[in-house]
PDB file of C-alpha atoms and ligand atoms in Angstrom:
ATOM      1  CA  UNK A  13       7.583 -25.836 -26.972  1.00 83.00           C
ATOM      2  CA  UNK A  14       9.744 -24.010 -24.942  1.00 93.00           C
ATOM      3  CA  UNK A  15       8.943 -20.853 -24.004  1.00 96.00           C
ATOM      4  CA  UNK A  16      11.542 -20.178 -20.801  1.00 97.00           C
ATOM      5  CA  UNK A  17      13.457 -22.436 -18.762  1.00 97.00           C
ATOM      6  CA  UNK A  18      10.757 -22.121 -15.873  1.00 98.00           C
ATOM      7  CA  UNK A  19       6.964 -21.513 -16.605  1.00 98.00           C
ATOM      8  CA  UNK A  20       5.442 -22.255 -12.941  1.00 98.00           C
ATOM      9  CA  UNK A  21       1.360 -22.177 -12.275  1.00 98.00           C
ATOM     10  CA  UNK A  22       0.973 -21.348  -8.539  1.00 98.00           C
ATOM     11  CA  UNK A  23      -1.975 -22.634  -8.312  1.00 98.00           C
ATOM     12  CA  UNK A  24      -4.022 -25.373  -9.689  1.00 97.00           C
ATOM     13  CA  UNK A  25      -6.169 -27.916  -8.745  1.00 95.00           C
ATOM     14  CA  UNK A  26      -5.890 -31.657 -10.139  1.00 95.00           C
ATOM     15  CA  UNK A  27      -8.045 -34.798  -9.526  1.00 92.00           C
ATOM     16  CA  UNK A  28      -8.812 -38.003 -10.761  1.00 92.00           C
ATOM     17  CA  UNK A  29     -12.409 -37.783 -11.652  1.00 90.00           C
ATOM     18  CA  UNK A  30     -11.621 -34.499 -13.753  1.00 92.00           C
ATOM     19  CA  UNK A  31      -9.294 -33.913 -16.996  1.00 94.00           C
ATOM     20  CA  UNK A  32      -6.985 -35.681 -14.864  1.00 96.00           C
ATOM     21  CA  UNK A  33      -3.304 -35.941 -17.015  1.00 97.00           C
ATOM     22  CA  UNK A  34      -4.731 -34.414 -20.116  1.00 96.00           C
ATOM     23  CA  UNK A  35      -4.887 -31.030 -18.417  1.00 96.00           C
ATOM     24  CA  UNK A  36      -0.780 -31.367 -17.436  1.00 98.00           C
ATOM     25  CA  UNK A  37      -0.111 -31.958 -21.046  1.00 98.00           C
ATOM     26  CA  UNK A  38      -1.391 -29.302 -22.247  1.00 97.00           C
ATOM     27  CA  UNK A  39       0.348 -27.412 -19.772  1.00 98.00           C
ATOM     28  CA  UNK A  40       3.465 -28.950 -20.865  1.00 98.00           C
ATOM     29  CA  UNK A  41       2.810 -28.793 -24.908  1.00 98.00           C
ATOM     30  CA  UNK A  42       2.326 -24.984 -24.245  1.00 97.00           C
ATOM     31  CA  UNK A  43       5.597 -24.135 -22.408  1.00 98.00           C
ATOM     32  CA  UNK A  44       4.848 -24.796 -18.823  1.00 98.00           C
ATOM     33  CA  UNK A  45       7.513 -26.854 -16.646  1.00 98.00           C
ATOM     34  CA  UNK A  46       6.349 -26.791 -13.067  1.00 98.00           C
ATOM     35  CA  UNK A  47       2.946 -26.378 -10.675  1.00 98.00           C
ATOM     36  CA  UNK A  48       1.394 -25.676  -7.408  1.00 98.00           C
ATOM     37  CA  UNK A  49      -0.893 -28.786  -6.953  1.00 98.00           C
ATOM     38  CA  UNK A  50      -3.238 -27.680  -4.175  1.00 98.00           C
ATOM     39  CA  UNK A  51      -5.534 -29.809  -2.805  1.00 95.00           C
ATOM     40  CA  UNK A  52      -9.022 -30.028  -4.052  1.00 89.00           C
ATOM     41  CA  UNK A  53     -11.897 -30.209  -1.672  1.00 88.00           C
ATOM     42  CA  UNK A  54     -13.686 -33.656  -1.614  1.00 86.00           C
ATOM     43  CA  UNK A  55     -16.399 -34.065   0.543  1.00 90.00           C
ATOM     44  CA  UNK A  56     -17.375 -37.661  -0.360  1.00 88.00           C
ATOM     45  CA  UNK A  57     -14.760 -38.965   2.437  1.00 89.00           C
ATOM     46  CA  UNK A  58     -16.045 -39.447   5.490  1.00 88.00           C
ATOM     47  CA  UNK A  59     -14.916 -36.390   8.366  1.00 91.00           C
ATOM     48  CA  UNK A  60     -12.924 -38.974  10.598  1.00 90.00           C
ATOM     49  CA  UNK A  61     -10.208 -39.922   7.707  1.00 93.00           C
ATOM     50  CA  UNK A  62     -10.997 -36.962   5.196  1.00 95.00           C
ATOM     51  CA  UNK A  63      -7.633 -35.552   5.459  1.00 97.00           C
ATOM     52  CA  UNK A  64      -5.752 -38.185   5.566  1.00 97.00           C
ATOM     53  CA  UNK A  65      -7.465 -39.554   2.360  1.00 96.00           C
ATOM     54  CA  UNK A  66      -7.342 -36.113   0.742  1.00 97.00           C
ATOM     55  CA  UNK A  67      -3.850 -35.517   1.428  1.00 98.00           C
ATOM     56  CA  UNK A  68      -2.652 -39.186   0.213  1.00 98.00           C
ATOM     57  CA  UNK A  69      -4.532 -38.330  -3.108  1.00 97.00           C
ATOM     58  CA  UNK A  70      -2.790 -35.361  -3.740  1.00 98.00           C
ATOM     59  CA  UNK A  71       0.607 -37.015  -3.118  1.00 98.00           C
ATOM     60  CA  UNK A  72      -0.493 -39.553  -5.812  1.00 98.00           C
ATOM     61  CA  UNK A  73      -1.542 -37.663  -8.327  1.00 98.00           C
ATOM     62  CA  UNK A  74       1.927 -34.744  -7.703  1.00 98.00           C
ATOM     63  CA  UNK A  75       3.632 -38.244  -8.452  1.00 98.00           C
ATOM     64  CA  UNK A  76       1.970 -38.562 -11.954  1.00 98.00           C
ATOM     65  CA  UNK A  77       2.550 -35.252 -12.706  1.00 98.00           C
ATOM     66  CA  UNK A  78       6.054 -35.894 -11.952  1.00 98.00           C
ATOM     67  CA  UNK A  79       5.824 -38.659 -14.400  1.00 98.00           C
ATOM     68  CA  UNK A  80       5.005 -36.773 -16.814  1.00 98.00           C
ATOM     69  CA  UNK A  81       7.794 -34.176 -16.817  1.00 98.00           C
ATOM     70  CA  UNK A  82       6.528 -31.150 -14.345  1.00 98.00           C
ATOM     71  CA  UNK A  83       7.965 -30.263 -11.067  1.00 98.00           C
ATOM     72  CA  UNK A  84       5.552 -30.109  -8.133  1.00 98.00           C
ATOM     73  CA  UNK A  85       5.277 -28.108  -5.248  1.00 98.00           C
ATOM     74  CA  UNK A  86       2.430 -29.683  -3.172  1.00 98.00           C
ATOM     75  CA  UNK A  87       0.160 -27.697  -1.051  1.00 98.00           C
ATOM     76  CA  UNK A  88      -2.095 -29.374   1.319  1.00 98.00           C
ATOM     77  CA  UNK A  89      -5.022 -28.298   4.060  1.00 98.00           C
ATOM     78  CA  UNK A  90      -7.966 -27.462   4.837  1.00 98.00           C
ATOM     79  CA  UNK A  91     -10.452 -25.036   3.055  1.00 97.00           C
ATOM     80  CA  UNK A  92     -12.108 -23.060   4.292  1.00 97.00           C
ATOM     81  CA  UNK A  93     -15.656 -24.564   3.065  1.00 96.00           C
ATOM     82  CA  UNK A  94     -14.941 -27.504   4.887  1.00 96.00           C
ATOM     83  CA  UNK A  95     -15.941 -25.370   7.752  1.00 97.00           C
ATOM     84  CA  UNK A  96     -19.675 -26.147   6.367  1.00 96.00           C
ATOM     85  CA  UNK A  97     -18.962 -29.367   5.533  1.00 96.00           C
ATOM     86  CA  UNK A  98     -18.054 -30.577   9.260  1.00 96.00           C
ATOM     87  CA  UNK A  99     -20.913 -29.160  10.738  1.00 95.00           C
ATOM     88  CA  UNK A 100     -23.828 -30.429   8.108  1.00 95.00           C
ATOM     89  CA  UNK A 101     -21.902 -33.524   9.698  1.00 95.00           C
ATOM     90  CA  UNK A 102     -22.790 -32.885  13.032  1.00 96.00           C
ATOM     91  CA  UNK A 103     -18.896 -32.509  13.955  1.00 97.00           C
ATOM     92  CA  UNK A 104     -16.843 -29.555  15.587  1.00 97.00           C
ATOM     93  CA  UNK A 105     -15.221 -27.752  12.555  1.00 97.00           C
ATOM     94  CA  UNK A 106     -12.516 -25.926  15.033  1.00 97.00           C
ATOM     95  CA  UNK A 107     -11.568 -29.479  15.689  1.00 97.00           C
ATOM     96  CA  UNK A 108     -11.012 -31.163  12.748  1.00 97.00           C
ATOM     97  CA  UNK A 109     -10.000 -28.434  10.778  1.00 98.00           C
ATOM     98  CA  UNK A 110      -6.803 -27.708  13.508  1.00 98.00           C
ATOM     99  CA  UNK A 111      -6.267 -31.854  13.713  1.00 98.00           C
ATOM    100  CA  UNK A 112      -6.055 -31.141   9.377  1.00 98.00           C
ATOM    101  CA  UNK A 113      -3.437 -28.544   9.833  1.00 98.00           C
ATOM    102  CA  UNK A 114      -1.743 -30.740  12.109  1.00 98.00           C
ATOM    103  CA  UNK A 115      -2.037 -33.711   9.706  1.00 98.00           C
ATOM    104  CA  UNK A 116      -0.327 -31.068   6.807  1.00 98.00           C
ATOM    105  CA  UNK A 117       2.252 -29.927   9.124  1.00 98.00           C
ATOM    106  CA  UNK A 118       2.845 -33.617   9.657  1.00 98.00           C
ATOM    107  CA  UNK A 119       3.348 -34.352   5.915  1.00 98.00           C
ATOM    108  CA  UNK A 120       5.405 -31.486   5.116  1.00 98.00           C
ATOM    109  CA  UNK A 121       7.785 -31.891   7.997  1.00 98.00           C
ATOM    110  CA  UNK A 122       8.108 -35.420   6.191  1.00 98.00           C
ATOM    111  CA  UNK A 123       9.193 -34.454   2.773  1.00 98.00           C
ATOM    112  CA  UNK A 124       5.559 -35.508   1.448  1.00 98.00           C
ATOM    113  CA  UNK A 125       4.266 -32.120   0.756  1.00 98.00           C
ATOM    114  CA  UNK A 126       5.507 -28.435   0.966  1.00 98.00           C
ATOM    115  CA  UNK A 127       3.404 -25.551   1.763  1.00 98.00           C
ATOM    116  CA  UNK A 128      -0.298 -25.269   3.505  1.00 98.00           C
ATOM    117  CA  UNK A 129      -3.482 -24.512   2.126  1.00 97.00           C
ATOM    118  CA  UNK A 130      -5.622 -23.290   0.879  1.00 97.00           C
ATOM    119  CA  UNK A 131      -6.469 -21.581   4.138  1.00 98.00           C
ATOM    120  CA  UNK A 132      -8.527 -18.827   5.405  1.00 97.00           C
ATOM    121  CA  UNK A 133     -11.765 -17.023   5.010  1.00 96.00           C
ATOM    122  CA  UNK A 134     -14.966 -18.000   2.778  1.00 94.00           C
ATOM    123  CA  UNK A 135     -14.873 -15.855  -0.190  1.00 90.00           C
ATOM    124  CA  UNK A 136     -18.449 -14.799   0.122  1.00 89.00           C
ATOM    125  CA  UNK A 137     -20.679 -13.241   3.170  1.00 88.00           C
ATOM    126  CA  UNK A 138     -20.521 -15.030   6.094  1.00 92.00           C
ATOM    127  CA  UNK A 139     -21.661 -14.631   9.131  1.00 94.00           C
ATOM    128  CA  UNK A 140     -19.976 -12.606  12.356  1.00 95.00           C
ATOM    129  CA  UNK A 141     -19.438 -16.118  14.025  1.00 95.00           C
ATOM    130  CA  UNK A 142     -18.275 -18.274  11.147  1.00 95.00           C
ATOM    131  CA  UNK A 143     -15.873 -15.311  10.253  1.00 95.00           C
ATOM    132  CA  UNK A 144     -14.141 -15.230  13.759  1.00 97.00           C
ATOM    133  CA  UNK A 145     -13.897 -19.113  13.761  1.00 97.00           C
ATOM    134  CA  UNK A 146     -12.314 -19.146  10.430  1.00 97.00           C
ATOM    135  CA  UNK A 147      -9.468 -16.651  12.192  1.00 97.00           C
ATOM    136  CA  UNK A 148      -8.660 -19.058  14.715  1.00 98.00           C
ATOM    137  CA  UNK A 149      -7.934 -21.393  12.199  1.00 98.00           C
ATOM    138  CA  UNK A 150      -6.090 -19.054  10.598  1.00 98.00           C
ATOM    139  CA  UNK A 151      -4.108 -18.251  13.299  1.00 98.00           C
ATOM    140  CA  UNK A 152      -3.582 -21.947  14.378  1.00 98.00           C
ATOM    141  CA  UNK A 153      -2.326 -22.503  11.283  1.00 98.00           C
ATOM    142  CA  UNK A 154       0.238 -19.370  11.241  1.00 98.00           C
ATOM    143  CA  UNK A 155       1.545 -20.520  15.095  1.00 98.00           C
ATOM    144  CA  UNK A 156       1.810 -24.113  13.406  1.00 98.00           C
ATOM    145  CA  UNK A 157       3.744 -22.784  10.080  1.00 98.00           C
ATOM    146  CA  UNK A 158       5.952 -20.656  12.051  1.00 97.00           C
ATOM    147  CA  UNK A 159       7.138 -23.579  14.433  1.00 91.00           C
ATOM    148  CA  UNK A 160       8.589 -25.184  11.131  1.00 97.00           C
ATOM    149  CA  UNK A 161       8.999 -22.347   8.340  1.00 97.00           C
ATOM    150  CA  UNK A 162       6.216 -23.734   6.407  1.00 98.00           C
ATOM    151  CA  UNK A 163       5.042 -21.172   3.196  1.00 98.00           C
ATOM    152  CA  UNK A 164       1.039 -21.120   3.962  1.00 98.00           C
ATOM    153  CA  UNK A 165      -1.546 -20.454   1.239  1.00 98.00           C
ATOM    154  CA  UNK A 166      -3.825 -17.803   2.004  1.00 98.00           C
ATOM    155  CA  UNK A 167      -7.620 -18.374   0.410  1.00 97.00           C
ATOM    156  CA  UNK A 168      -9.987 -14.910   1.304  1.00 96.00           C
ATOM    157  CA  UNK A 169     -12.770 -13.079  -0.389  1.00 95.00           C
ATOM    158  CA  UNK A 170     -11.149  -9.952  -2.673  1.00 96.00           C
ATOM    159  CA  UNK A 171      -9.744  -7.583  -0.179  1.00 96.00           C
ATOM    160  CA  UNK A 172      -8.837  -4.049  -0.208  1.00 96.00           C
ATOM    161  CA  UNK A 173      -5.871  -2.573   1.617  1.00 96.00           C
ATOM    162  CA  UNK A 174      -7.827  -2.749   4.710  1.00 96.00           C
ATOM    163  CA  UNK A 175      -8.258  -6.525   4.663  1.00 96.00           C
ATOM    164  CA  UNK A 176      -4.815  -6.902   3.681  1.00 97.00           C
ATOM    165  CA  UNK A 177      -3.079  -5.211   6.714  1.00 97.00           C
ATOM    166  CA  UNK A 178      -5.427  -7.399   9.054  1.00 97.00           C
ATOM    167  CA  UNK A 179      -4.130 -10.213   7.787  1.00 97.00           C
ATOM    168  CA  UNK A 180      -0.764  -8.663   7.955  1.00 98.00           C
ATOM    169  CA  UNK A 181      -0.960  -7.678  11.600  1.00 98.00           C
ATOM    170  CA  UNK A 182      -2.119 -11.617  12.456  1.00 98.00           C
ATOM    171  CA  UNK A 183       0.894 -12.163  10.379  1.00 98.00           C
ATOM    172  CA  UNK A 184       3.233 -10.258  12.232  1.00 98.00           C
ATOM    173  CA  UNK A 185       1.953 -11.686  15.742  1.00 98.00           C
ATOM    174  CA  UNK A 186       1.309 -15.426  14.706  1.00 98.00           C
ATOM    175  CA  UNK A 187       3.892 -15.913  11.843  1.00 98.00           C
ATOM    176  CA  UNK A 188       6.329 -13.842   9.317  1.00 97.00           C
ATOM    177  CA  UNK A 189       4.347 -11.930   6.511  1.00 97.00           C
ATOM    178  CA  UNK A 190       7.174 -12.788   3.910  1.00 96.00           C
ATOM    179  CA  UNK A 191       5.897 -16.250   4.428  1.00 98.00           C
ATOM    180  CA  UNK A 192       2.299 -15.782   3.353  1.00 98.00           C
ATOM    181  CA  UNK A 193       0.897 -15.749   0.323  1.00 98.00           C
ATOM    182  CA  UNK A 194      -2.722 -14.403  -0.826  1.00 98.00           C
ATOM    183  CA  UNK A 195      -3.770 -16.727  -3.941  1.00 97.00           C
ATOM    184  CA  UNK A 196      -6.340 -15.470  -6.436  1.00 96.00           C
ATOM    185  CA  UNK A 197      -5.217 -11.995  -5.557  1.00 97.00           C
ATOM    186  CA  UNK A 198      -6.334  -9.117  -8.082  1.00 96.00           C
ATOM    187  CA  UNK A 199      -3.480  -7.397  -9.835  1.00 97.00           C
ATOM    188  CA  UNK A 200      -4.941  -3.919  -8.838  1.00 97.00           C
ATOM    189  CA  UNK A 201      -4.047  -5.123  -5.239  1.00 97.00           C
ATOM    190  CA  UNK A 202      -0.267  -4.843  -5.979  1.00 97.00           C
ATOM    191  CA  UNK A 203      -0.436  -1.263  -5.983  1.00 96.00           C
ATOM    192  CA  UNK A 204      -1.676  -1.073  -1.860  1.00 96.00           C
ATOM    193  CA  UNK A 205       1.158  -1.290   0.740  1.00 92.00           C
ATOM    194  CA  UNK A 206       1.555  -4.278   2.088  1.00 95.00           C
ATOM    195  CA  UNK A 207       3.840  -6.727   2.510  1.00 95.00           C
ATOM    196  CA  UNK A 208       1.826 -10.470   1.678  1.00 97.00           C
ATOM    197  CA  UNK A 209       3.032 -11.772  -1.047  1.00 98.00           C
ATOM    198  CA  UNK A 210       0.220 -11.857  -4.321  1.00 98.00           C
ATOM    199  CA  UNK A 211      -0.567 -14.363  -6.735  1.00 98.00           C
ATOM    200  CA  UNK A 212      -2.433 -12.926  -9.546  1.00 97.00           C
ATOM    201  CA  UNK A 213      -4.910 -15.133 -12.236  1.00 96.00           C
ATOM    202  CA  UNK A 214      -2.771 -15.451 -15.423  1.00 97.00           C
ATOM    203  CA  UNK A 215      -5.406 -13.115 -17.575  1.00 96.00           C
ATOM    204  CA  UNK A 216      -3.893 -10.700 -20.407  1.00 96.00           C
ATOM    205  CA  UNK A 217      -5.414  -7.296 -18.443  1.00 96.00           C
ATOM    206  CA  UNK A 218      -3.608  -8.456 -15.158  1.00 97.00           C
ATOM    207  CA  UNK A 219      -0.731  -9.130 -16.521  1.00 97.00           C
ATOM    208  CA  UNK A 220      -0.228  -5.565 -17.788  1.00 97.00           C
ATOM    209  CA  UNK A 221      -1.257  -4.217 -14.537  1.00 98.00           C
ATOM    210  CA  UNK A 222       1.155  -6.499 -12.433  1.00 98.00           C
ATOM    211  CA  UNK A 223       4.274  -5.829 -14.842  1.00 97.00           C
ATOM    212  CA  UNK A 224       3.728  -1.834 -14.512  1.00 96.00           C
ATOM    213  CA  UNK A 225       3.499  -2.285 -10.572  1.00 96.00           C
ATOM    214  CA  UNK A 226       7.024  -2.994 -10.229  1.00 94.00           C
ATOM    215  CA  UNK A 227       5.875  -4.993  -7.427  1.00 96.00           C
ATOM    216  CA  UNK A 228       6.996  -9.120  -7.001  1.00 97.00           C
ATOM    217  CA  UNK A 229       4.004 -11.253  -7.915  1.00 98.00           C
ATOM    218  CA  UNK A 230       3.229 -14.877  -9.311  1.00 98.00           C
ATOM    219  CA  UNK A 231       1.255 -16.129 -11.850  1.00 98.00           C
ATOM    220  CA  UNK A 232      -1.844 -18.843 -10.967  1.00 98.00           C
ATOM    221  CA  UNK A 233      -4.558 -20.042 -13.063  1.00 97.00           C
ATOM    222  CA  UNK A 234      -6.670 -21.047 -10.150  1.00 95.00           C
ATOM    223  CA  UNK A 235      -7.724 -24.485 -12.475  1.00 94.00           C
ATOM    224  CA  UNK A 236     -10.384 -26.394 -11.062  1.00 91.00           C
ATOM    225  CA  UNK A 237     -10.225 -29.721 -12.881  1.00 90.00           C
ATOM    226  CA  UNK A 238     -13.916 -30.545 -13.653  1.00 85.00           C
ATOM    227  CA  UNK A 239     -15.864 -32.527 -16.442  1.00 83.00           C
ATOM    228  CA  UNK A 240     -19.253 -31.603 -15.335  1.00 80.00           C
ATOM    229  CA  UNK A 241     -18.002 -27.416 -16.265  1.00 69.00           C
ATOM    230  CA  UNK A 242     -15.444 -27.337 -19.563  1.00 61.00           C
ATOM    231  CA  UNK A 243     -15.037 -23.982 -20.804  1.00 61.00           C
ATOM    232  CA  UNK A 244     -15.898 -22.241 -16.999  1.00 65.00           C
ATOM    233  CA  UNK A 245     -12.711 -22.488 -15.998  1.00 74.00           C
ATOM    234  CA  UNK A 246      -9.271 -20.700 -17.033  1.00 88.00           C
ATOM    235  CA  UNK A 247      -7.396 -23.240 -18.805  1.00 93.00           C
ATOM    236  CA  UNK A 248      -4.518 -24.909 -17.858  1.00 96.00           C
ATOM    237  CA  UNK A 249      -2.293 -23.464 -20.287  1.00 97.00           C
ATOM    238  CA  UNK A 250      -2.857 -19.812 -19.535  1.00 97.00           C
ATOM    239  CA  UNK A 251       0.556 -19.519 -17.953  1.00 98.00           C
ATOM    240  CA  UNK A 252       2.378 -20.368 -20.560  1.00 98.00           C
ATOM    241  CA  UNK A 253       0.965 -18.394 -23.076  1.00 98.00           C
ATOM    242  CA  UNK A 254       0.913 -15.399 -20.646  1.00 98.00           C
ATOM    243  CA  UNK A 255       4.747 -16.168 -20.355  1.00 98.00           C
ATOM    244  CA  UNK A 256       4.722 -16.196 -24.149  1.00 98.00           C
ATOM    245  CA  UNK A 257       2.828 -12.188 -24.052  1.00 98.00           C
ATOM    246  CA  UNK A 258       5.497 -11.483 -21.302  1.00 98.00           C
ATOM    247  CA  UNK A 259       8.427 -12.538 -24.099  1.00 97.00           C
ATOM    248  CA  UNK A 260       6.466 -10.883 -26.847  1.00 97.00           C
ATOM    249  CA  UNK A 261       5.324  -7.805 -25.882  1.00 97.00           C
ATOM    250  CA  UNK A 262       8.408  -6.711 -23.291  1.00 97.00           C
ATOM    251  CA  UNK A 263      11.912  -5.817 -24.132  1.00 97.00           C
ATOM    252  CA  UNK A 264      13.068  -6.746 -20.172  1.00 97.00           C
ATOM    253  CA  UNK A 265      11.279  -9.979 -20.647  1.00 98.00           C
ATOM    254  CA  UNK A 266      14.232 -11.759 -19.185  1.00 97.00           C
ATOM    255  CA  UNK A 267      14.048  -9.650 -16.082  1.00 97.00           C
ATOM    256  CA  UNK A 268      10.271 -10.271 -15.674  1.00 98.00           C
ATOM    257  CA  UNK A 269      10.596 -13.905 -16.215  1.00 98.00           C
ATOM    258  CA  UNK A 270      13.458 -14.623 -13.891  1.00 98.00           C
ATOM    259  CA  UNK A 271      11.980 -12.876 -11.856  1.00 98.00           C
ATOM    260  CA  UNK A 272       7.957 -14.667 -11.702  1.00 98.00           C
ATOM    261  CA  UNK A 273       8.926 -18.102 -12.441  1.00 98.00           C
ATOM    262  CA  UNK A 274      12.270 -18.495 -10.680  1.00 98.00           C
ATOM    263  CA  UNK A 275      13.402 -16.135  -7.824  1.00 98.00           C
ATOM    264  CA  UNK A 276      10.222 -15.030  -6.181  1.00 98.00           C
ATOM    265  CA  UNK A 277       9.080 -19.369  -6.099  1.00 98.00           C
ATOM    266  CA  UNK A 278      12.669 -20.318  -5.067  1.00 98.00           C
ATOM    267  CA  UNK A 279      12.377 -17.901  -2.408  1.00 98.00           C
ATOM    268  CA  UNK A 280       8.887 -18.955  -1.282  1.00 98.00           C
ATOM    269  CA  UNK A 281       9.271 -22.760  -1.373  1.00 98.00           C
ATOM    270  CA  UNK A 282      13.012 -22.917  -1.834  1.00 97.00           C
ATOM    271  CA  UNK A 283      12.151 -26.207  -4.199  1.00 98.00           C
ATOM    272  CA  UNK A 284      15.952 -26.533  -6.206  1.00 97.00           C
ATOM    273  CA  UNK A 285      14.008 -27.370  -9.780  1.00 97.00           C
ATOM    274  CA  UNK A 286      13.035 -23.901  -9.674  1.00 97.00           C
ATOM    275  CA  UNK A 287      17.076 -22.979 -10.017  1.00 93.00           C
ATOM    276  CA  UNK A 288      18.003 -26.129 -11.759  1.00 81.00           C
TER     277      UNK A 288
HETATM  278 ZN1   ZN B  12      -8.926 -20.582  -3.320  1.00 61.27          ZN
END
């Protein structure tokens, strides 16, 4: 079914050991032509060649996605749980984390991948220490991005307009704010002023409130591709049918479309199947 000529998910995660395929075709039976594959966190590979090994598996499975008709952009890094992860492994998080940005850096600069992340703060309480480690990651990865124009992936907990200019102002000393992006970003948080770019989960409510801001925004279901948890998640086709409301229930539609699925990811990732 074709619903418009681009229907693009910025962000979703796909692995093996979950719906795998099945979850792109359904995508792809509802309307949808193109994702953000991010990275999903595995913690089964050991700390010396996890990123490596995480990094090679997204490739791989962006590749069978291919195969089956949807464009990729492919967004790799470190998370910012894998903070926890290197130190219940007795090793230096700062360390490996930076030597995974460089590793990212590394495969974008070589055509394997395009964009970094998912990268920044724990989304729940942490504590005053972990908190100003996870910002010199942040910032490593922002001097690292800005050496090469890389888009980076912002992961935080919900922030208000506050927490949005701080990230701006490390922005504007380490990077370029039109480069950022804040994923799982509340569609209330269009209306503050700032300047980082929002991705907003594809639900019916935030759709109305993103329209009415005026404001540029993408769409993201935020899929987490597990067995062990069907139903928990937003499904993989929420895009599409969200672009489906968009066509329905607006007279601009066109506009709006263009707009969410074409210009504003062109401009971000400047991938040419977004144009095409
Ligand atoms: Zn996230």
């Amino acid at each position: 079914m074709e619903i418009f000529k681009s229907v693009f998910d910025n962000f979703m995660h796909i692995r093996r050991s979950g719906f795998y395929m099945d979850s792109i075709k359904l995508f792809k039976q509802y309307g949808g032509t193109s994702v953000n594959l991010v990275n999903f966190p595995e913690y089964s590979y050991e700390p010396e060649n996890h990123y490596r090994k995480l990094y090679d598996d997204t490739v791989k499975t962006a590749a069978d996605i291919n195969s089956n008709g949807i464009n990729t952009v492919i967004t790799v890094g470190p998370y910012p749980l894998d903070y926890f992860y290197f130190l219940n492994s007795n090793k230096d998080p700062l360390y490996y984390m930076k030597d995974g940005i460089d590793l990212a850096v590394k495969y974008i600069n070589d055509g394997r991948a395009d964009a970094l992340g998912e990268i920044g703060y724990p989304h729940f309480s942490i504590s005053e220490d972990v908190y100003n480690r996870s910002g010199e990651i942040l910032e490593y990865a922002m001097d690292s991005c800005r050496d090469y124009d890389i888009p980076l992936i912002l992961h935080t907990a919900d922030m208000d307009n506050q927490g949005y200019l701080q990230i701006e102002n490390m922005a504007k000393k380490h990077y370029k704010v039109n480069r950022i992006i804040k994923h799982h970003a509340n569609a209330t948080d269009l209306k503050y002023e700032n300047n980082i770019l929002k991705s907003v989960i594809a639900s019916r409510n935030n759709i109305r409130i993103a329209v009415e801001s005026k404001n540029d925004f993408l769409l993201e279901t935020d899929y987490t591709d597990q067995k062990e948890k069907p139903g928990k998640v937003i499904p993989p086709y929420s895009v599409p049918k969200r672009a489906l409301m968009i066509k329905n229930e607006y007279s601009n539609y066109e506009e709006i479309l263009n707009k969410i699925f074409i210009d504003i990811p062109y401009r971000f990732y400047r991938k040419d199947f977004f144009t095409l």
